XYZ file of C-alpha atoms in Angstrom:
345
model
C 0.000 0.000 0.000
C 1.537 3.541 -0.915
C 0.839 6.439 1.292
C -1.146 8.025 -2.090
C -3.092 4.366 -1.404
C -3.469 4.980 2.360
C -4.953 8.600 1.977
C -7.613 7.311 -0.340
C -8.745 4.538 2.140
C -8.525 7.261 4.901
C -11.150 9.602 2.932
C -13.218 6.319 1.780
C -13.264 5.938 5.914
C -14.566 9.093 6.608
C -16.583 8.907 3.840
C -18.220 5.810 5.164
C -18.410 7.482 8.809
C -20.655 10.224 7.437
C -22.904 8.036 5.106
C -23.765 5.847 7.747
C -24.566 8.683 10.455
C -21.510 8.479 12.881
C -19.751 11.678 11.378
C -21.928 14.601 10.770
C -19.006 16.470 8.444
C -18.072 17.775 5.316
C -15.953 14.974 3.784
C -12.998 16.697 2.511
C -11.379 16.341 -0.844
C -8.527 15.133 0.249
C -6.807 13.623 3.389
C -3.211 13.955 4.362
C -0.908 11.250 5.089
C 2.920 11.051 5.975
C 5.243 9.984 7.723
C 5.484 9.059 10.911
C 7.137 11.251 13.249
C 9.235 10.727 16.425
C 7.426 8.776 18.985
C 4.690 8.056 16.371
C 3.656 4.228 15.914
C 4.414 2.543 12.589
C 5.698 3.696 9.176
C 2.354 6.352 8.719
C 0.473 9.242 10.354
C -2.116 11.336 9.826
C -4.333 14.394 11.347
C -7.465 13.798 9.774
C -9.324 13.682 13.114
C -7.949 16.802 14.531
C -8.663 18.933 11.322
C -12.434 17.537 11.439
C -12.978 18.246 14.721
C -14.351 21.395 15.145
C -16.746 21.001 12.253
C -17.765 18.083 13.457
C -18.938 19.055 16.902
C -16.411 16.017 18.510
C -13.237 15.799 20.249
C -10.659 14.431 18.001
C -10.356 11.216 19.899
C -13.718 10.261 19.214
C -13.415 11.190 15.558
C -10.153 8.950 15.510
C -12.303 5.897 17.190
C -14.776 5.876 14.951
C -12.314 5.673 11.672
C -10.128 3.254 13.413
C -12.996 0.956 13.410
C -13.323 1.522 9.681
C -9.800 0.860 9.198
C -8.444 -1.899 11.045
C -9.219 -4.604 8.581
C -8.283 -3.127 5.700
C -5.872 -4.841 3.594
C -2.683 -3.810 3.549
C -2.893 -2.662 6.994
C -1.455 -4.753 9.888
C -2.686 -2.084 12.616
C -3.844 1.441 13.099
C -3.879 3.123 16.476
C -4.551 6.495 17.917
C -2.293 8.279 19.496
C -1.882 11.660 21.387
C -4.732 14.267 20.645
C -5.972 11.935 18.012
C -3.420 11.172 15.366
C -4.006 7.945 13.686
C -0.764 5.728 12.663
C -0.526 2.721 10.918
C 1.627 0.258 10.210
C 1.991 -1.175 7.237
C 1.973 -5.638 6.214
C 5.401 -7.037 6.146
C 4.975 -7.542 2.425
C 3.907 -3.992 1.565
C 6.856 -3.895 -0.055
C 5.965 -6.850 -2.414
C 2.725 -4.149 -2.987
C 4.613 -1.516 -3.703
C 7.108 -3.210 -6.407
C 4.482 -4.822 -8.453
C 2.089 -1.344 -8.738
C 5.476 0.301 -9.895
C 5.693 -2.835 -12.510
C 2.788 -2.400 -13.747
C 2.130 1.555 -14.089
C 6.020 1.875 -15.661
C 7.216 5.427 -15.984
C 3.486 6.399 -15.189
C 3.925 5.192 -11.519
C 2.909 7.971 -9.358
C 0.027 9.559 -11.941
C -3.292 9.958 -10.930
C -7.035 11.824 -11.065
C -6.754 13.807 -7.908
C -6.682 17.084 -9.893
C -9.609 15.552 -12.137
C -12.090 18.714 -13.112
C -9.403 21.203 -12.308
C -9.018 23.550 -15.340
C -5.943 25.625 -14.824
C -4.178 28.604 -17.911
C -1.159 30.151 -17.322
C -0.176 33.221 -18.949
C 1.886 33.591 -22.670
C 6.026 33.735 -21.440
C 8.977 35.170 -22.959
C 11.845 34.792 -20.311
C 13.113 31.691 -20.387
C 13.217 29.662 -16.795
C 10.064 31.105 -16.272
C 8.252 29.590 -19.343
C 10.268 25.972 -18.698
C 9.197 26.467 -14.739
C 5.748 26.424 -15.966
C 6.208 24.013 -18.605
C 6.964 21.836 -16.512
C 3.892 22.279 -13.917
C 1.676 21.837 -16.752
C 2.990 18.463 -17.161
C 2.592 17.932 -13.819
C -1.036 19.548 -13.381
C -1.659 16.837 -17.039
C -0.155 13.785 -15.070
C -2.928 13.874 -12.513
C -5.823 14.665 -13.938
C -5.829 18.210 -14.529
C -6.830 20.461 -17.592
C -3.643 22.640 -17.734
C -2.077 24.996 -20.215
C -1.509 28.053 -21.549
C -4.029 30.993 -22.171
C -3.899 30.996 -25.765
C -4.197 27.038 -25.731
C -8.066 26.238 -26.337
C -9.168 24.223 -22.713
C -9.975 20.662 -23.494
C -13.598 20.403 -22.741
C -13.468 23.871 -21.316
C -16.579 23.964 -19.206
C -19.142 26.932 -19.897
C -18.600 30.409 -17.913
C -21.757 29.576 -15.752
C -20.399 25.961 -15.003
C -16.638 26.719 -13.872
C -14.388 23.878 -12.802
C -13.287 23.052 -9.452
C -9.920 23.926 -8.124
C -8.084 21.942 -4.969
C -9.385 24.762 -3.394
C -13.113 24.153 -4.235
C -13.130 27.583 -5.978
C -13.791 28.066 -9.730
C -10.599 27.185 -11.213
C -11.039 28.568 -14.601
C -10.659 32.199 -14.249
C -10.300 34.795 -16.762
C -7.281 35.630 -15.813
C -4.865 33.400 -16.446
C -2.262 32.307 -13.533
C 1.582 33.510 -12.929
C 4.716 31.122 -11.134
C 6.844 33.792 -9.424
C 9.871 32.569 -10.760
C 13.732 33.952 -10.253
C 14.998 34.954 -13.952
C 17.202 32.647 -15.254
C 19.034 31.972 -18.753
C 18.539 28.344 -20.331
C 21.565 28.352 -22.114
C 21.440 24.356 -23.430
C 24.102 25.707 -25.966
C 27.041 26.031 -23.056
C 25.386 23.332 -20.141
C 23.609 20.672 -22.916
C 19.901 20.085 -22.187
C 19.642 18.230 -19.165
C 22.246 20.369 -17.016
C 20.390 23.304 -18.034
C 16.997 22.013 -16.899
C 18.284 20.870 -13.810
C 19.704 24.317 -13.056
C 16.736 25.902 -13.949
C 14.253 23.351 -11.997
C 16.120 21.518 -8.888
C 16.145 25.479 -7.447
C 13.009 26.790 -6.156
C 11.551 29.236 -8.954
C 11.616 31.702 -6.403
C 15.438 31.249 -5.759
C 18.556 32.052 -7.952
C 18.861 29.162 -10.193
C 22.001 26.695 -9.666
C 25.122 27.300 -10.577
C 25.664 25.286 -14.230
C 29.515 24.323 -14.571
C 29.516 22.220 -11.336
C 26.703 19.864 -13.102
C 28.934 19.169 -15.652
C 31.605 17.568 -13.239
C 30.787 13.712 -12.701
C 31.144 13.394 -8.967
C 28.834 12.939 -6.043
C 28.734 16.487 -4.751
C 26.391 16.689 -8.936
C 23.359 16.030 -7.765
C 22.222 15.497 -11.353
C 25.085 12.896 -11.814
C 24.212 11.108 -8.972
C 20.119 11.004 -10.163
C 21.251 9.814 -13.569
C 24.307 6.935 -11.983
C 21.748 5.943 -9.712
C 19.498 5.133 -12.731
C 22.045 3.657 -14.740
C 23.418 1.113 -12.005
C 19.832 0.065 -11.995
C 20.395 -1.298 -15.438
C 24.308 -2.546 -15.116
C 22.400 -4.941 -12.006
C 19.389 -5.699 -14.347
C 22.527 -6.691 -16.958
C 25.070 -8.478 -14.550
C 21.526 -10.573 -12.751
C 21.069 -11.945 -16.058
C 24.718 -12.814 -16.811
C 24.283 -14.754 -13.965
C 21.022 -16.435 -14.558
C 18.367 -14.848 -12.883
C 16.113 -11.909 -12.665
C 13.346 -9.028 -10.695
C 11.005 -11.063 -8.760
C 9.620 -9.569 -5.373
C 9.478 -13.330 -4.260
C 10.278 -12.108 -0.186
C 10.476 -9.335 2.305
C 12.983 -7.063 1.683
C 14.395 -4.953 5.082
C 15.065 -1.553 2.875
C 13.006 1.469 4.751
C 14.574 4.447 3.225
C 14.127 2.921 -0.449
C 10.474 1.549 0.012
C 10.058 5.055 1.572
C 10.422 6.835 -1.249
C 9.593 4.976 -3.717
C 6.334 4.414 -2.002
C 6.334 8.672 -1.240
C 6.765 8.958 -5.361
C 3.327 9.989 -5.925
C 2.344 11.985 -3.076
C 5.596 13.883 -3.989
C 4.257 14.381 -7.808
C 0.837 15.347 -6.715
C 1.972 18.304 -4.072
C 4.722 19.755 -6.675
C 1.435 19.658 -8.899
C -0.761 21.717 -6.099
C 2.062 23.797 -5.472
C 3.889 24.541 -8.646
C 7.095 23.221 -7.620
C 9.098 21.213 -9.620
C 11.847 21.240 -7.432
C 10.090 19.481 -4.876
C 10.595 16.825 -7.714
C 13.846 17.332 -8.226
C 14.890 16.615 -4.015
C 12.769 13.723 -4.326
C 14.996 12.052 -6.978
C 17.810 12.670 -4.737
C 16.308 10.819 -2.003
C 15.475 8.244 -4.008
C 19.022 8.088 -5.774
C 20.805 8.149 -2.530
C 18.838 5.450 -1.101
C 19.308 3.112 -4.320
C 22.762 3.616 -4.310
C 22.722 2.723 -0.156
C 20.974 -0.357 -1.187
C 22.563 -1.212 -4.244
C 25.404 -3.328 -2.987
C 22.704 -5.864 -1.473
C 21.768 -7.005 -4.893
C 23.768 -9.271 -6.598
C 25.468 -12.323 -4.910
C 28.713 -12.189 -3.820
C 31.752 -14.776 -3.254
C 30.510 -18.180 -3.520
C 26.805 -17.477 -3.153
C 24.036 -18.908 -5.342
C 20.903 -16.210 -6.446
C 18.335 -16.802 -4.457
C 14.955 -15.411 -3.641
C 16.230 -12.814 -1.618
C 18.638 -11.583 -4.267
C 15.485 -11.835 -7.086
C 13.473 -9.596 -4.803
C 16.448 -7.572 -4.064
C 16.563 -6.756 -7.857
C 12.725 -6.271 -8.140
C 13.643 -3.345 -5.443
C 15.960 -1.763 -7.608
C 14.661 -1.843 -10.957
C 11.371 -0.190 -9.297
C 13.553 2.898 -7.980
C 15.008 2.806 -11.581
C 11.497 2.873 -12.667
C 11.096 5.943 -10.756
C 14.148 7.740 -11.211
C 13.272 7.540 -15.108
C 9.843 8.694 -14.895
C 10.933 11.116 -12.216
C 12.993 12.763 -14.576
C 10.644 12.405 -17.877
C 8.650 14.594 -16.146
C 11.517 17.445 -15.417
C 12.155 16.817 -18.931
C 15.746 14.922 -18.285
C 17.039 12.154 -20.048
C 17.676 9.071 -17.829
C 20.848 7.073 -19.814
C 21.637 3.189 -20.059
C 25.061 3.784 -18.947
C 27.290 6.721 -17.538
């Protein structure tokens, strides 16, 4: 189950609360879940109960009772419990992870798209400077990957709804306005001719568009201190251990548990990550996450493959599955920033 997962059956929860009469409450469109902080229980959290609350008429405990009771056989779950004012945690099956890898099989690059934003119509206005019109570029992609009608204000909306029926926002509001929405974004040059492509967008995009963008030579350099080179390694060690598992005879199966927290982390944070970047036009929220997730793989990567004298094995076949799913997401990570992810470095 991925935290994007675990919000949805959070909201389904409170939906059910409130159609069968224990919640009198607005549901809300969405419900936020992350995780877990110090002294927390399990891998996830979330507030739910404290934000509904006060509409509700209840004290947050009793809110986070009654969706506890809605939760705790859920699959995927192996407990949920309140703590404090009325946080609920939860901890996660021992083979979430086995979850996680096969919906990052199947959805490819795609892992980590969605409908949230569904009915959201949102036009940005015409730019000249450069980093700003890639900045935005680049949100419309994201706004597109989950769910939402994005684009620029001489682009005709796709089913553009009629002035007297406007489209939601995240917000609730009327999202298609006619005036047409601005990024604050730092001025930048993309100067591809001096950096190549993908340096360029990554010193344009792993800033915040608010901040001075980074400083281009120093991505050119191949050494762990580039956080682009260490993105685009990570990706292409995925595919030298996808290429040395088969030399040796074997290949990604998530067959049994695998003890990797940070990785599964992340990977399982992937779309939560793309859907908030989304909400808040950030890109660069993107861009950290692909660090994460880099750094992890490469923390994990010498797990993998067997070593000395030892035979693959089940463990090493779902170590691999592991892997190739973080290369998964590094790829399709960076599609979306516009990046190339190579074979080989």
């Amino acid at each position: 189950m991925t935290p994007a997962d675990l919000s949805l059956t959070v909201l389904h929860a409170v939906r059910r609360a409130v159609d069968d009469g224990a919640l009198r409450v607005d549901v809300p469109p969405t419900v936020k879940v992350e995780r877990a902080r110090p002294g927390g229980v399990g891998e996830y959290a979330s507030n739910v109960a404290l934000t509904l609350s006060r509409s509700a008429g209840r004290t947050a405990l009793d809110i986070a009772g009654i969706l506890e009771e809605r939760l705790r056989d859920t699959p995927g779950l192996q407990a949920v419990d309140v703590t404090g004012p009325g946080f609920l945690n939860f901890t996660l099956r021992p083979d979430a992870g086995g979850e996680l890898v096969r919906a990052v099989r199947e959805a490819g690059d795609a892992y980590g798209s969605g409908t949230a934003l569904a009915g959201v119509t949102v036009r940005f206005a015409d730019l000249t400077e450069s980093r700003a019109l890639l900045v935005t570029e680049t949100v419309v992609r994201l706004l597109r990957s989950q769910g939402a009608d994005a684009g620029f204000a001489q682009e005709a909306p796709a089913n553009a709804p009629a002035q007297h029926e406007p489209a939601r926002e995240e917000t609730g509001q009327p999202a298609h306005d006619a005036t047409p929405q601005r990024i604050h974004v730092h001025p930048g040059p993309y100067e591809p001719r001096f950096l190549g492509v993908d340096a360029a967008r990554w010193a344009l995009l792993r800033a915040a568009p608010q901040d001075r963008p980074l400083d281009g030579p120093p991505l050119l350099v191949q050494h762990e201190r580039n956080s682009l080179f260490r993105v685009r390694y990570a990706h292409s060690r995925v595919r030298r251990l996808l290429h040395n598992a088969a030399q040796l005879g074997f290949g990604p199966a998530y067959e049994t548990p695998v003890h990797a927290p940070e990785l599964l982390g992340v990977l399982g944070d992937h779309p939560v990550v793309l859907l908030t970047a989304a909400r808040h036009r950030a890109p660069d929220r993107v861009a950290r996450h692909l660090e994460a997730t880099a750094d992890a793989l490469l923390a994990f990567q010498h797990t993998v493959l067997p070593l000395g004298d030892e035979k693959p094995s089940a463990a090493h076949r779902s170590r691999l599955a592991l892997a190739e799913a973080a290369g998964t997401v590094l790829a399709g990570g960076l599609s979306v920033l516009g990046i190339s992810a190579p074979e080989r470095i």
